[in-house]
């Protein structure tokens, strides 16, 4: 995948924020676990536009 990283030194801080969001947003984590097993959206094309935040990474 091609991408541009503005400041790679921030990667640990970003990872920490994502881990915090995952551990503190239990419902989102459960939905992620369930959907990763059941794959209810397999074969469906979905488009979305959202702000990139630690919470949307979960």
PDB file of C-alpha atoms in Angstrom:
ATOM      1  CA  UNK A   1       0.000   0.000   0.000  1.00  0.00           C
ATOM      2  CA  UNK A   2       1.313   3.452  -0.859  1.00  0.00           C
ATOM      3  CA  UNK A   3       1.114   6.057   1.851  1.00  0.00           C
ATOM      4  CA  UNK A   4       2.861   9.144   3.144  1.00  0.00           C
ATOM      5  CA  UNK A   5       3.823   9.407   6.801  1.00  0.00           C
ATOM      6  CA  UNK A   6       4.286  12.990   7.937  1.00  0.00           C
ATOM      7  CA  UNK A   7       5.971  12.150  11.269  1.00  0.00           C
ATOM      8  CA  UNK A   8       6.796   8.475  11.953  1.00  0.00           C
ATOM      9  CA  UNK A   9       7.836   9.392  15.504  1.00  0.00           C
ATOM     10  CA  UNK A  10       4.134   9.751  16.357  1.00  0.00           C
ATOM     11  CA  UNK A  11       3.373   6.095  15.555  1.00  0.00           C
ATOM     12  CA  UNK A  12       3.770   4.878  19.144  1.00  0.00           C
ATOM     13  CA  UNK A  13       1.481   7.635  20.402  1.00  0.00           C
ATOM     14  CA  UNK A  14      -1.111   6.687  17.776  1.00  0.00           C
ATOM     15  CA  UNK A  15      -0.869   2.991  18.640  1.00  0.00           C
ATOM     16  CA  UNK A  16      -1.357   3.837  22.324  1.00  0.00           C
ATOM     17  CA  UNK A  17      -4.501   5.842  21.505  1.00  0.00           C
ATOM     18  CA  UNK A  18      -5.904   3.002  19.389  1.00  0.00           C
ATOM     19  CA  UNK A  19      -5.236   0.473  22.156  1.00  0.00           C
ATOM     20  CA  UNK A  20      -6.928   2.785  24.688  1.00  0.00           C
ATOM     21  CA  UNK A  21      -9.985   3.136  22.464  1.00  0.00           C
ATOM     22  CA  UNK A  22     -10.182  -0.634  21.945  1.00  0.00           C
ATOM     23  CA  UNK A  23      -9.966  -1.403  25.664  1.00  0.00           C
ATOM     24  CA  UNK A  24     -12.407   1.341  26.693  1.00  0.00           C
ATOM     25  CA  UNK A  25     -15.007   0.944  23.956  1.00  0.00           C
ATOM     26  CA  UNK A  26     -16.230  -2.537  24.861  1.00  0.00           C
ATOM     27  CA  UNK A  27     -19.318  -2.533  22.633  1.00  0.00           C
ATOM     28  CA  UNK A  28     -17.331  -1.567  19.539  1.00  0.00           C
ATOM     29  CA  UNK A  29     -14.765  -4.246  20.368  1.00  0.00           C
ATOM     30  CA  UNK A  30     -17.471  -6.906  20.719  1.00  0.00           C
ATOM     31  CA  UNK A  31     -19.024  -5.896  17.400  1.00  0.00           C
ATOM     32  CA  UNK A  32     -15.594  -6.096  15.758  1.00  0.00           C
ATOM     33  CA  UNK A  33     -14.961  -9.577  17.190  1.00  0.00           C
ATOM     34  CA  UNK A  34     -18.397 -10.820  16.149  1.00  0.00           C
ATOM     35  CA  UNK A  35     -18.221  -9.387  12.635  1.00  0.00           C
ATOM     36  CA  UNK A  36     -14.693 -10.733  12.086  1.00  0.00           C
ATOM     37  CA  UNK A  37     -16.025 -14.245  12.732  1.00  0.00           C
ATOM     38  CA  UNK A  38     -19.463 -14.048  11.080  1.00  0.00           C
ATOM     39  CA  UNK A  39     -18.496 -11.810   8.121  1.00  0.00           C
ATOM     40  CA  UNK A  40     -22.065 -10.472   7.681  1.00  0.00           C
ATOM     41  CA  UNK A  41     -20.944  -7.896   5.104  1.00  0.00           C
ATOM     42  CA  UNK A  42     -18.930 -10.293   2.924  1.00  0.00           C
ATOM     43  CA  UNK A  43     -19.527  -9.593  -0.753  1.00  0.00           C
ATOM     44  CA  UNK A  44     -21.224  -6.258  -0.088  1.00  0.00           C
ATOM     45  CA  UNK A  45     -19.654  -3.000  -1.237  1.00  0.00           C
ATOM     46  CA  UNK A  46     -19.920  -0.188   1.286  1.00  0.00           C
ATOM     47  CA  UNK A  47     -18.721   3.391   1.005  1.00  0.00           C
ATOM     48  CA  UNK A  48     -18.189   5.586   4.032  1.00  0.00           C
ATOM     49  CA  UNK A  49     -16.659   8.921   4.841  1.00  0.00           C
ATOM     50  CA  UNK A  50     -15.496   9.517   8.390  1.00  0.00           C
ATOM     51  CA  UNK A  51     -12.944  11.425  10.373  1.00  0.00           C
ATOM     52  CA  UNK A  52      -9.832   9.436  11.203  1.00  0.00           C
ATOM     53  CA  UNK A  53      -9.586   9.196  14.988  1.00  0.00           C
ATOM     54  CA  UNK A  54      -8.344   6.531  17.410  1.00  0.00           C
ATOM     55  CA  UNK A  55     -11.975   5.489  17.892  1.00  0.00           C
ATOM     56  CA  UNK A  56     -12.572   4.870  14.185  1.00  0.00           C
ATOM     57  CA  UNK A  57      -9.474   2.669  14.092  1.00  0.00           C
ATOM     58  CA  UNK A  58     -11.166   0.222  16.455  1.00  0.00           C
TER      59      UNK A  58
END
